[in-house]
Coordinates of C-alpha atoms in Angstrom, one line a residue:
M6 CA 59.8 -0.6 -10.1
K7 CA 56.9 1.7 -10.2
K8 CA 53.5 0.0 -10.5
K9 CA 51.1 1.1 -13.2
I10 CA 47.5 2.0 -12.2
I11 CA 45.1 0.4 -14.6
T12 CA 41.9 2.2 -15.5
G13 CA 39.8 -0.8 -15.0
L14 CA 36.3 -0.6 -13.5
L15 CA 36.8 -2.3 -10.1
I16 CA 33.4 -1.7 -8.5
G17 CA 30.1 -3.2 -9.5
M18 CA 26.7 -2.8 -8.0
A19 CA 23.7 -5.1 -8.2
L20 CA 20.1 -4.4 -7.0
L21 CA 18.0 -7.4 -6.0
F22 CA 14.3 -7.3 -6.2
N23 CA 11.8 -9.9 -4.8
A24 CA 8.3 -10.2 -6.1
C25 CA 7.1 -12.5 -3.2
V26 CA 4.8 -10.9 -0.6
S27 CA 5.1 -13.1 2.5
D28 CA 6.7 -11.6 5.6
S29 CA 9.3 -14.4 5.8
D30 CA 10.3 -13.9 2.2
L31 CA 10.7 -10.2 2.6
D32 CA 13.0 -10.6 5.6
V33 CA 16.1 -11.3 3.5
K34 CA 19.7 -10.4 3.7
E35 CA 20.9 -7.7 1.2
Y36 CA 23.8 -8.6 -1.0
N37 CA 26.2 -6.4 -3.1
V38 CA 25.1 -3.2 -1.3
L39 CA 27.8 -0.5 -1.3
S40 CA 28.4 1.4 2.0
E41 CA 31.3 3.0 3.8
N42 CA 31.5 -0.2 5.9
N43 CA 32.1 -2.6 3.0
V44 CA 34.0 -0.6 0.4
D45 CA 37.8 -0.1 0.6
P46 CA 38.4 3.6 0.0
E47 CA 41.3 2.7 -2.3
Q48 CA 38.8 1.1 -4.6
L49 CA 36.8 4.3 -4.8
V50 CA 39.9 6.2 -5.7
I51 CA 40.8 3.7 -8.5
A52 CA 37.2 3.9 -9.8
A53 CA 37.7 7.7 -10.0
Y54 CA 40.9 7.2 -12.0
S55 CA 39.1 4.7 -14.3
A56 CA 36.7 7.5 -15.3
L57 CA 39.5 9.1 -17.2
D58 CA 38.9 6.8 -20.2
Y59 CA 35.2 7.7 -20.3
R60 CA 34.1 4.1 -20.1
Y61 CA 31.4 3.0 -17.7
N62 CA 29.7 -0.2 -16.9
T63 CA 26.1 1.1 -17.2
G64 CA 25.1 -1.4 -19.9
D65 CA 24.6 1.4 -22.4
F66 CA 26.5 1.0 -25.6
R67 CA 27.7 4.6 -25.6
D68 CA 29.3 4.1 -22.2
L69 CA 31.3 1.0 -23.2
W70 CA 32.6 2.4 -26.4
P71 CA 33.3 6.2 -26.1
F72 CA 34.7 6.5 -29.6
D73 CA 32.3 9.4 -30.4
H74 CA 33.4 11.4 -27.3
A75 CA 36.9 10.1 -26.7
P76 CA 39.0 11.7 -23.9
S77 CA 41.6 12.4 -26.6
N78 CA 39.1 15.0 -27.9
W79 CA 39.6 14.0 -31.5
A80 CA 36.0 14.6 -32.3
T81 CA 35.5 17.7 -30.2
S82 CA 38.8 19.4 -31.0
D83 CA 40.8 18.0 -33.9
I84 CA 38.1 17.8 -36.5
R85 CA 36.9 21.3 -35.5
C86 CA 40.2 23.1 -35.8
G87 CA 41.5 22.1 -39.2
D88 CA 43.9 19.3 -38.0
A89 CA 41.7 16.4 -39.2
Y90 CA 38.7 15.2 -41.0
K91 CA 36.1 13.0 -39.4
G92 CA 36.9 10.2 -41.8
G93 CA 35.2 6.8 -41.9
G94 CA 33.0 5.6 -44.7
G95 CA 31.6 9.0 -45.8
T96 CA 29.8 11.9 -44.2
G97 CA 26.9 9.7 -43.2
D98 CA 29.2 7.4 -41.2
N99 CA 28.6 9.1 -37.8
P100 CA 29.8 7.7 -34.5
G101 CA 27.4 8.9 -31.9
G102 CA 25.1 10.3 -34.6
G103 CA 26.5 13.8 -34.8
T104 CA 30.2 13.7 -35.6
H105 CA 29.7 15.2 -39.0
Q106 CA 27.9 18.1 -37.4
L107 CA 31.1 18.7 -35.4
E108 CA 33.4 18.8 -38.4
A109 CA 30.9 21.0 -40.4
H110 CA 30.3 23.4 -37.5
D111 CA 26.6 22.7 -37.6
L112 CA 25.7 22.0 -34.0
F113 CA 22.4 21.5 -32.3
P114 CA 21.4 20.9 -28.7
S115 CA 20.3 17.4 -29.7
N116 CA 23.8 16.5 -30.8
E117 CA 24.4 13.1 -29.2
N118 CA 28.2 13.4 -29.1
G119 CA 27.9 16.5 -26.9
Y120 CA 25.4 14.7 -24.7
N121 CA 27.7 11.7 -24.3
L122 CA 30.7 13.9 -23.5
W123 CA 28.6 15.7 -20.8
R124 CA 27.6 12.4 -19.3
A125 CA 31.2 11.1 -19.3
I126 CA 32.6 14.2 -17.6
Y127 CA 29.9 14.2 -14.9
F128 CA 30.2 10.5 -14.4
G129 CA 33.8 11.2 -13.6
I130 CA 32.9 14.1 -11.3
K131 CA 30.4 11.9 -9.5
R132 CA 33.0 9.2 -8.9
V133 CA 35.4 11.7 -7.5
D134 CA 32.7 13.1 -5.2
T135 CA 31.7 9.7 -4.0
A136 CA 35.3 8.9 -3.1
I137 CA 36.0 12.2 -1.3
R138 CA 32.8 11.9 0.8
A139 CA 33.6 8.3 1.8
I140 CA 37.3 9.1 2.6
N141 CA 36.3 12.1 4.7
Q142 CA 34.5 9.7 7.0
K143 CA 37.7 8.0 7.8
T144 CA 40.3 9.0 10.3
A145 CA 44.0 9.1 9.5
T146 CA 44.4 6.0 11.6
E147 CA 41.7 4.1 9.7
F148 CA 43.0 5.2 6.4
P149 CA 46.7 6.3 6.5
N150 CA 46.8 7.5 2.9
K151 CA 43.8 9.8 3.5
N152 CA 45.5 13.1 2.7
I153 CA 47.4 11.8 -0.3
R154 CA 44.3 10.2 -1.9
I155 CA 42.2 13.4 -1.3
G156 CA 45.0 15.3 -3.1
E157 CA 44.8 12.9 -6.1
L158 CA 41.0 13.2 -6.2
K159 CA 41.2 16.9 -6.2
V160 CA 43.5 16.8 -9.2
L161 CA 41.1 14.5 -11.0
R162 CA 38.1 16.7 -10.1
A163 CA 40.0 19.8 -11.5
H164 CA 40.7 17.8 -14.7
F165 CA 37.1 16.9 -15.2
Y166 CA 35.8 20.4 -14.5
F167 CA 38.5 21.7 -16.8
E168 CA 37.2 19.5 -19.6
A169 CA 33.6 20.7 -18.9
M170 CA 34.7 24.3 -19.0
K171 CA 36.6 24.2 -22.3
N172 CA 33.9 22.1 -24.0
F173 CA 30.7 23.7 -22.6
G174 CA 31.7 26.9 -20.9
S175 CA 28.5 27.1 -18.8
I176 CA 28.6 24.2 -16.3
V177 CA 27.3 23.0 -13.0
W178 CA 29.7 23.0 -10.1
Y179 CA 29.2 21.0 -6.9
D180 CA 31.6 19.3 -4.5
E181 CA 31.6 17.3 -1.3
N182 CA 30.3 20.2 0.7
T183 CA 27.1 20.4 -1.4
P184 CA 24.1 18.6 0.3
V185 CA 23.3 15.6 -1.8
D186 CA 19.6 16.6 -2.1
E187 CA 20.7 20.0 -3.5
V188 CA 22.9 18.7 -6.3
N189 CA 20.1 18.4 -8.9
K190 CA 18.9 21.9 -8.1
I191 CA 22.1 23.8 -9.0
P192 CA 21.8 25.9 -12.2
N193 CA 24.6 26.1 -14.8
T194 CA 24.8 29.9 -14.6
F195 CA 28.1 30.3 -12.7
D196 CA 30.5 32.7 -14.3
S197 CA 33.8 31.5 -15.6
A198 CA 35.8 33.3 -13.0
F199 CA 34.0 31.4 -10.3
I200 CA 34.7 28.0 -11.9
W201 CA 38.3 28.8 -12.5
S202 CA 38.7 29.9 -8.9
K203 CA 37.3 26.5 -7.8
I204 CA 39.6 24.6 -10.1
E205 CA 42.6 26.5 -8.9
S206 CA 41.5 26.0 -5.3
D207 CA 41.4 22.2 -5.8
L208 CA 44.8 22.2 -7.4
K209 CA 46.4 24.3 -4.6
D210 CA 44.9 22.0 -2.0
A211 CA 46.4 19.0 -4.0
I212 CA 49.8 20.6 -4.1
A213 CA 49.8 20.9 -0.3
L214 CA 48.7 17.3 0.1
L215 CA 50.6 15.3 -2.5
P216 CA 54.1 13.9 -2.4
Q217 CA 56.8 14.8 -4.9
N218 CA 56.6 11.2 -6.3
Q219 CA 54.2 8.3 -6.2
E220 CA 55.1 4.6 -6.2
D221 CA 52.3 3.9 -8.8
L222 CA 53.1 5.4 -12.2
G223 CA 49.6 6.6 -13.0
R224 CA 48.9 8.5 -9.8
A225 CA 48.9 12.3 -9.6
N226 CA 51.8 13.7 -7.7
K227 CA 52.7 17.3 -6.6
M228 CA 54.2 18.0 -10.0
V229 CA 51.1 16.9 -11.8
A230 CA 49.1 19.3 -9.7
H231 CA 51.5 22.2 -10.5
A232 CA 51.2 21.3 -14.2
F233 CA 47.4 21.4 -14.1
L234 CA 47.5 24.6 -12.2
A235 CA 49.7 26.2 -14.8
K236 CA 47.3 25.0 -17.5
A237 CA 44.3 26.6 -15.7
Q238 CA 46.2 29.8 -15.4
L239 CA 47.2 29.7 -19.1
Y240 CA 43.5 29.7 -20.0
Q241 CA 43.0 32.8 -17.8
K242 CA 46.1 34.6 -19.2
K243 CA 47.8 34.7 -15.8
W244 CA 51.2 34.7 -17.4
A245 CA 53.3 35.3 -14.3
E246 CA 51.6 32.4 -12.5
V247 CA 52.1 30.2 -15.6
I248 CA 55.8 30.8 -15.5
T249 CA 56.0 30.2 -11.8
N250 CA 54.2 26.8 -11.9
T251 CA 55.8 25.5 -15.1
D252 CA 59.2 26.3 -13.5
V253 CA 58.4 24.2 -10.5
V254 CA 57.8 21.2 -12.8
I255 CA 60.8 22.0 -15.0
N256 CA 63.2 22.5 -12.1
S257 CA 62.0 19.2 -10.4
G258 CA 63.9 17.3 -13.1
Q259 CA 61.2 14.6 -13.0
Y260 CA 60.2 15.0 -16.6
G261 CA 61.8 15.9 -19.9
L262 CA 61.8 15.5 -23.7
V263 CA 62.6 11.9 -24.9
A264 CA 65.0 11.5 -27.7
D265 CA 63.1 9.5 -30.3
I266 CA 59.7 10.9 -31.5
E267 CA 58.8 7.8 -33.4
K268 CA 59.0 5.7 -30.2
L269 CA 57.2 8.4 -28.2
Y270 CA 54.2 8.0 -30.5
S271 CA 54.5 4.2 -30.9
E272 CA 56.1 2.3 -28.0
P273 CA 54.3 1.6 -24.7
G274 CA 56.3 2.9 -21.8
Y275 CA 58.8 4.9 -23.9
G276 CA 57.0 8.2 -23.2
N277 CA 56.8 7.8 -19.4
H278 CA 59.5 10.5 -18.9
E279 CA 57.7 13.0 -21.1
N280 CA 54.1 12.2 -20.1
I281 CA 53.5 14.3 -17.0
F282 CA 50.0 12.8 -16.7
A283 CA 48.5 10.2 -19.0
I284 CA 45.5 7.9 -19.2
Q285 CA 46.9 4.5 -18.4
F286 CA 46.0 1.5 -20.7
S287 CA 46.9 -2.2 -20.4
I288 CA 46.9 -5.6 -22.0
N289 CA 46.9 -9.1 -20.5
D290 CA 45.4 -7.8 -17.3
G291 CA 42.6 -10.4 -16.9
S292 CA 39.9 -8.2 -18.5
N293 CA 38.2 -8.9 -21.8
Y294 CA 40.6 -7.7 -24.5
G295 CA 42.6 -5.8 -22.0
N296 CA 41.8 -2.3 -20.8
L297 CA 42.6 -0.6 -24.2
N298 CA 42.1 2.9 -25.6
F299 CA 38.5 2.3 -26.7
G300 CA 38.0 6.1 -27.2
D301 CA 40.3 5.9 -30.2
L302 CA 39.2 2.5 -31.3
I303 CA 38.0 3.5 -34.7
T304 CA 40.9 5.7 -35.8
S305 CA 43.3 3.1 -37.2
P306 CA 43.7 2.6 -41.0
D307 CA 41.3 0.4 -42.9
S308 CA 42.3 -3.1 -44.0
P309 CA 40.8 -3.9 -47.4
G310 CA 38.9 -7.1 -47.2
D311 CA 40.1 -7.5 -43.6
D312 CA 43.5 -8.6 -45.0
V313 CA 45.4 -10.5 -42.3
N314 CA 48.6 -9.1 -43.9
H315 CA 47.6 -5.5 -43.0
P316 CA 49.5 -4.1 -40.0
Y317 CA 46.3 -3.8 -37.9
L318 CA 44.1 -6.4 -39.6
N319 CA 41.2 -4.0 -39.7
G320 CA 40.2 -0.4 -38.8
D321 CA 37.6 2.2 -39.4
D322 CA 39.8 5.0 -40.7
F323 CA 38.3 7.9 -38.7
H324 CA 40.3 10.9 -37.5
K325 CA 42.2 11.5 -40.7
P326 CA 44.8 14.3 -40.9
S327 CA 43.8 17.2 -43.1
Q328 CA 45.6 18.5 -46.2
N329 CA 45.9 21.8 -44.4
L330 CA 47.8 20.2 -41.5
V331 CA 50.1 18.3 -43.9
N332 CA 50.8 21.6 -45.7
A333 CA 51.7 23.2 -42.3
Y334 CA 54.8 21.0 -42.1
K335 CA 56.3 22.6 -45.2
V336 CA 59.4 24.7 -44.5
G337 CA 61.5 27.3 -46.3
P338 CA 65.2 27.0 -47.2
N339 CA 66.0 28.0 -43.7
G340 CA 64.1 25.0 -42.3
L341 CA 61.5 27.3 -40.7
P342 CA 57.7 27.0 -41.1
L343 CA 56.0 29.1 -43.8
L344 CA 53.8 30.9 -41.3
T345 CA 51.5 32.7 -43.7
T346 CA 52.0 30.9 -47.0
Y347 CA 52.1 27.2 -46.1
N348 CA 48.6 26.6 -47.5
N349 CA 49.1 28.4 -50.8
A350 CA 49.9 25.0 -52.4
D351 CA 49.8 21.4 -51.4
V352 CA 52.9 19.5 -50.4
T353 CA 54.8 17.9 -53.2
P354 CA 57.6 15.2 -53.1
T355 CA 60.2 17.8 -53.8
D356 CA 59.2 20.2 -51.0
N357 CA 61.3 20.5 -47.8
V358 CA 59.3 19.4 -44.8
D359 CA 59.6 19.3 -41.1
P360 CA 60.7 15.7 -40.1
R361 CA 57.8 15.5 -37.6
L362 CA 55.4 15.3 -40.6
D363 CA 56.1 11.6 -41.3
H364 CA 56.1 10.7 -37.6
A365 CA 52.7 12.2 -37.0
I366 CA 51.0 11.6 -40.3
G367 CA 50.9 8.6 -42.7
R368 CA 51.3 9.3 -46.4
P369 CA 50.9 6.8 -49.2
G370 CA 54.3 5.3 -50.2
I371 CA 56.0 6.3 -47.0
T372 CA 57.2 3.8 -44.4
W373 CA 54.6 3.0 -41.8
K374 CA 56.3 2.8 -38.4
D375 CA 58.2 -0.6 -38.1
W376 CA 56.0 -2.4 -40.7
A377 CA 58.3 -4.2 -43.1
A378 CA 55.7 -5.9 -45.3
M379 CA 54.8 -2.7 -47.3
P380 CA 54.7 1.1 -47.1
Q381 CA 51.4 2.8 -46.6
Q382 CA 48.9 2.0 -49.3
Q383 CA 46.2 4.1 -50.9
N384 CA 43.6 1.4 -50.2
W385 CA 44.1 1.9 -46.4
S386 CA 41.7 4.8 -46.8
R387 CA 38.0 3.9 -46.8
D388 CA 36.6 6.9 -48.7
P389 CA 39.5 8.8 -50.2
A390 CA 37.2 10.9 -52.5
T391 CA 35.6 12.4 -49.4
Y392 CA 38.4 12.3 -46.8
G393 CA 41.7 11.9 -48.7
L394 CA 44.6 9.5 -48.2
F395 CA 46.4 10.6 -45.0
E396 CA 46.4 8.5 -41.9
K397 CA 47.0 9.3 -38.3
K398 CA 50.3 7.8 -37.2
K399 CA 50.6 9.7 -33.9
N400 CA 49.7 7.8 -30.8
T401 CA 49.0 4.6 -32.8
I402 CA 51.0 1.6 -31.5
S403 CA 53.7 0.1 -33.7
P404 CA 52.5 -3.1 -35.4
N405 CA 55.5 -5.1 -34.1
S406 CA 55.4 -3.7 -30.6
S407 CA 55.4 -6.1 -27.7
G408 CA 52.4 -4.1 -26.4
M409 CA 50.3 -4.9 -29.5
A410 CA 47.1 -6.7 -28.6
S411 CA 44.9 -8.2 -31.3
N412 CA 42.9 -11.3 -31.9
P413 CA 42.6 -13.2 -35.2
N414 CA 39.4 -11.4 -36.1
G415 CA 41.2 -8.1 -36.1
F416 CA 39.9 -6.6 -32.9
P417 CA 41.1 -4.3 -31.4
W418 CA 43.1 -3.2 -34.4
A419 CA 45.8 -0.6 -33.6
L420 CA 45.4 -0.6 -29.9
G421 CA 47.4 -1.9 -27.0
N422 CA 48.9 -0.6 -23.8
L423 CA 50.1 2.7 -25.3
D424 CA 49.1 5.4 -22.8
F425 CA 47.4 8.6 -24.0
P426 CA 49.0 11.8 -22.7
I427 CA 46.8 14.5 -21.1
I428 CA 49.8 16.7 -20.2
K429 CA 53.2 16.2 -21.9
Y430 CA 56.4 18.0 -21.0
S431 CA 56.6 19.4 -24.5
D432 CA 53.1 20.9 -24.0
L433 CA 54.1 22.3 -20.6
I434 CA 57.2 24.1 -21.8
L435 CA 55.3 25.6 -24.7
W436 CA 53.0 27.1 -22.1
K437 CA 56.0 28.7 -20.5
A438 CA 57.2 29.9 -23.9
E439 CA 53.8 31.5 -24.6
A440 CA 53.8 33.2 -21.2
L441 CA 57.3 34.5 -21.7
I442 CA 56.4 35.9 -25.2
E443 CA 53.2 37.5 -23.9
T444 CA 55.1 39.3 -21.1
G445 CA 57.8 40.6 -23.6
Q446 CA 60.5 38.1 -22.8
V447 CA 60.7 37.0 -26.4
A448 CA 64.2 35.7 -26.6
A449 CA 63.6 33.4 -23.7
G450 CA 60.4 32.1 -25.2
I451 CA 62.0 31.5 -28.6
A452 CA 64.8 29.6 -26.8
I453 CA 62.2 27.1 -25.5
I454 CA 60.6 26.7 -28.9
N455 CA 64.1 26.0 -30.3
T456 CA 64.6 23.3 -27.6
I457 CA 61.6 21.4 -29.1
R458 CA 62.8 22.0 -32.6
T459 CA 66.2 20.7 -31.7
R460 CA 64.7 17.5 -30.4
A461 CA 62.9 17.0 -33.7
K462 CA 66.0 17.8 -35.6
N463 CA 68.1 15.2 -33.7
S464 CA 65.4 12.5 -33.5
P465 CA 65.8 9.6 -36.0
Y466 CA 64.1 10.4 -39.3
V467 CA 61.6 8.1 -41.1
K468 CA 63.5 6.2 -43.8
D469 CA 62.7 5.4 -47.4
F470 CA 60.9 2.0 -47.5
N471 CA 63.2 0.5 -50.2
D472 CA 66.5 2.2 -49.2
H473 CA 67.0 2.7 -45.5
S474 CA 70.1 4.7 -46.1
K475 CA 67.9 7.5 -47.4
N476 CA 65.3 9.6 -45.7
A477 CA 61.6 9.1 -46.8
A478 CA 61.4 12.9 -47.7
N479 CA 63.4 16.1 -47.9
Y480 CA 63.5 16.7 -44.2
L481 CA 64.8 20.1 -43.0
I482 CA 64.3 21.9 -39.7
G483 CA 65.9 25.1 -38.5
L484 CA 66.0 27.2 -35.4
Y485 CA 64.3 30.6 -34.9
P486 CA 66.5 33.7 -34.4
T487 CA 65.9 35.1 -30.9
S488 CA 65.6 38.6 -32.4
L489 CA 62.0 38.1 -33.5
S490 CA 59.4 40.8 -32.6
Q491 CA 56.7 39.9 -30.1
A492 CA 54.2 39.5 -32.9
E493 CA 56.5 37.3 -34.9
A494 CA 57.3 35.2 -31.8
R495 CA 53.6 34.8 -31.1
E496 CA 52.9 33.4 -34.6
A497 CA 55.9 31.1 -34.2
L498 CA 54.7 29.8 -30.9
R499 CA 51.2 29.1 -32.2
M500 CA 52.6 27.3 -35.2
E501 CA 54.9 25.3 -33.0
R502 CA 52.1 24.1 -30.8
R503 CA 50.3 22.9 -33.9
L504 CA 53.3 21.1 -35.4
E505 CA 54.3 19.5 -32.1
L506 CA 50.9 18.7 -30.6
S507 CA 48.8 18.1 -33.8
N508 CA 45.9 15.7 -33.4
E509 CA 46.4 15.4 -29.6
G510 CA 43.2 17.1 -28.8
H511 CA 44.5 20.7 -28.1
G512 CA 44.0 22.6 -31.4
F513 CA 40.4 23.9 -31.2
Y514 CA 40.7 24.9 -27.6
D515 CA 43.9 26.8 -28.4
L516 CA 42.1 28.7 -31.2
V517 CA 39.3 29.6 -28.8
R518 CA 41.5 30.8 -26.0
W519 CA 43.6 32.9 -28.5
G520 CA 40.4 34.5 -29.8
I521 CA 41.1 33.5 -33.4
A522 CA 38.8 30.5 -33.8
E523 CA 36.4 32.2 -36.3
Q524 CA 39.2 33.8 -38.3
F525 CA 41.3 30.6 -38.5
T526 CA 38.5 28.2 -39.4
A527 CA 37.1 30.6 -42.0
A528 CA 40.5 30.7 -43.8
Y529 CA 40.8 26.9 -43.4
I530 CA 37.3 26.3 -44.9
Q531 CA 37.8 28.8 -47.7
V532 CA 40.5 26.5 -49.2
E533 CA 39.4 23.1 -47.9
K534 CA 35.9 23.4 -49.4
T535 CA 37.5 23.3 -52.8
K536 CA 38.7 19.8 -51.9
R537 CA 36.0 18.6 -49.5
T538 CA 32.6 19.3 -50.9
Y539 CA 30.8 18.7 -47.6
L540 CA 32.4 21.9 -46.3
Q541 CA 30.7 24.1 -49.0
S542 CA 28.3 25.7 -46.5
A543 CA 30.4 25.2 -43.3
F544 CA 31.3 28.1 -41.1
L545 CA 32.0 28.5 -37.4
E546 CA 29.5 30.8 -35.6
P547 CA 30.6 32.5 -32.4
K548 CA 28.2 30.3 -30.3
E549 CA 30.0 27.2 -31.6
E550 CA 33.2 27.9 -29.8
Y551 CA 31.4 25.9 -27.1
L552 CA 29.2 22.9 -27.4
P553 CA 25.5 23.4 -26.7
I554 CA 24.2 22.3 -23.3
P555 CA 22.5 18.9 -24.2
Q556 CA 18.8 19.4 -24.5
I557 CA 18.1 16.2 -22.8
E558 CA 19.9 17.5 -19.7
I559 CA 18.0 20.8 -19.8
D560 CA 14.7 18.8 -20.0
A561 CA 15.7 16.5 -17.2
S562 CA 16.5 19.5 -15.0
S563 CA 13.0 20.8 -15.4
G564 CA 14.4 24.0 -16.8
I565 CA 17.0 24.6 -14.1
Y566 CA 19.8 24.4 -16.7
K567 CA 19.8 27.1 -19.4
Q568 CA 21.0 26.9 -22.9
R569 CA 24.0 28.9 -24.2
S570 CA 23.1 32.0 -26.1
G571 CA 22.5 31.4 -29.8
Y572 CA 21.4 27.8 -29.7

């Protein structure tokens, strides 16, 4: 059986100070000092993996609870692209201090969410760098796994730099060949082509070093490196290379679409076959509460009065799906999305909808996962007047799951050992579909989209709470004809990515790389501001396609770092 890597922090450091002044007292033995002589390189690799969940044992609150800059990107992508509202207890309820700025597209260099995200990414890069430098000092005899672990670390470094690129654009690159005393002197003025070349180089090195499979479930393997390489090439519109690298993963047979979407979003371990690379979480591992998904800690539904009969006992009700997203799941009589008219009117109980709607989004009166006590209630929402009544079902553990972890006080609510996917098989094959469509191979691209739609069609539907012989809504899903034009196929692909991957942290970055972020968000706000008064003056400026460089980092660099244009 494969072992699962747990993203726990395994390495601690203590500095001892002595205020006495006698020579004998100063001549003391040092304790807890890290060096290449007393640290197992494997621990340094695990520490680098643990950085994926953006939690660090620095003592700062922001580093223990990364809910304002979660690696799921709910705050930096989903609430900026029209998939979700911030949620919580009103616009003034701001994790990190600036989450409402993100949803209202009103960003400043002082935004603490952006600063926390920058720190989290570069903490990860630092851990990777520390591990590579230490392992490079070992011979293959001293450390037999040297090449494999270097390959894993290069995948992790590519991931962290990828996150920096898509969030900040202008970033600081360094690696193990950079002299340590030069790291703080590097400006953030590299062009994107340079950064992408470095990311690709790391991934190509990793492909050469990594095995096809790994014994530990959470470790990067050769297919993971190919998947990350395909994603980097997707962002650069290197369509032929995208097809080549996605084909390697597809033809390996190691991953595929699982049959039951509800279980994919709800049951720990069920999605292992579909999750090409995921952040690993755990319970009952000897740590306090378990190593849970603290980045999404506050996104479960509210429990009025901390009712013990609520499925999660408590919750903060952030990351709430938008009306626009719910409307996107409407379908016509042929079961296909209403690509241009879906938002003309809100969904009604008589509308035909894609069955993925009620797997991904909770609606009042609809069955909530496997909870038999009651269907979803309106009072699960903390501030419905501001943020509506929809709840995020996706990637929230089933209340009756064996992986549920919760104490009598309600903490940690809807969390357990449900892993969070960074790259899913469904995501990867949609990259190939996009590349095929963009290179004129429309029929082949549509065939892939139809594969995903067929899975949704055949997956068990959500049932009526009172009569399980009936579906909870009028579910209908059809397949696209392969005769679509390239323009029609492109629109179908973009909608399919939204329906399949909604609120998984991809939406805003997709809009930016497609060059339609301003156009899409303007149309979204035009309608949503009639429902959400806090959006009355919101609009996305071109500069806000990327987060500002944190002012505190610019100040700390003594002016070496430069701000993005417009901020």
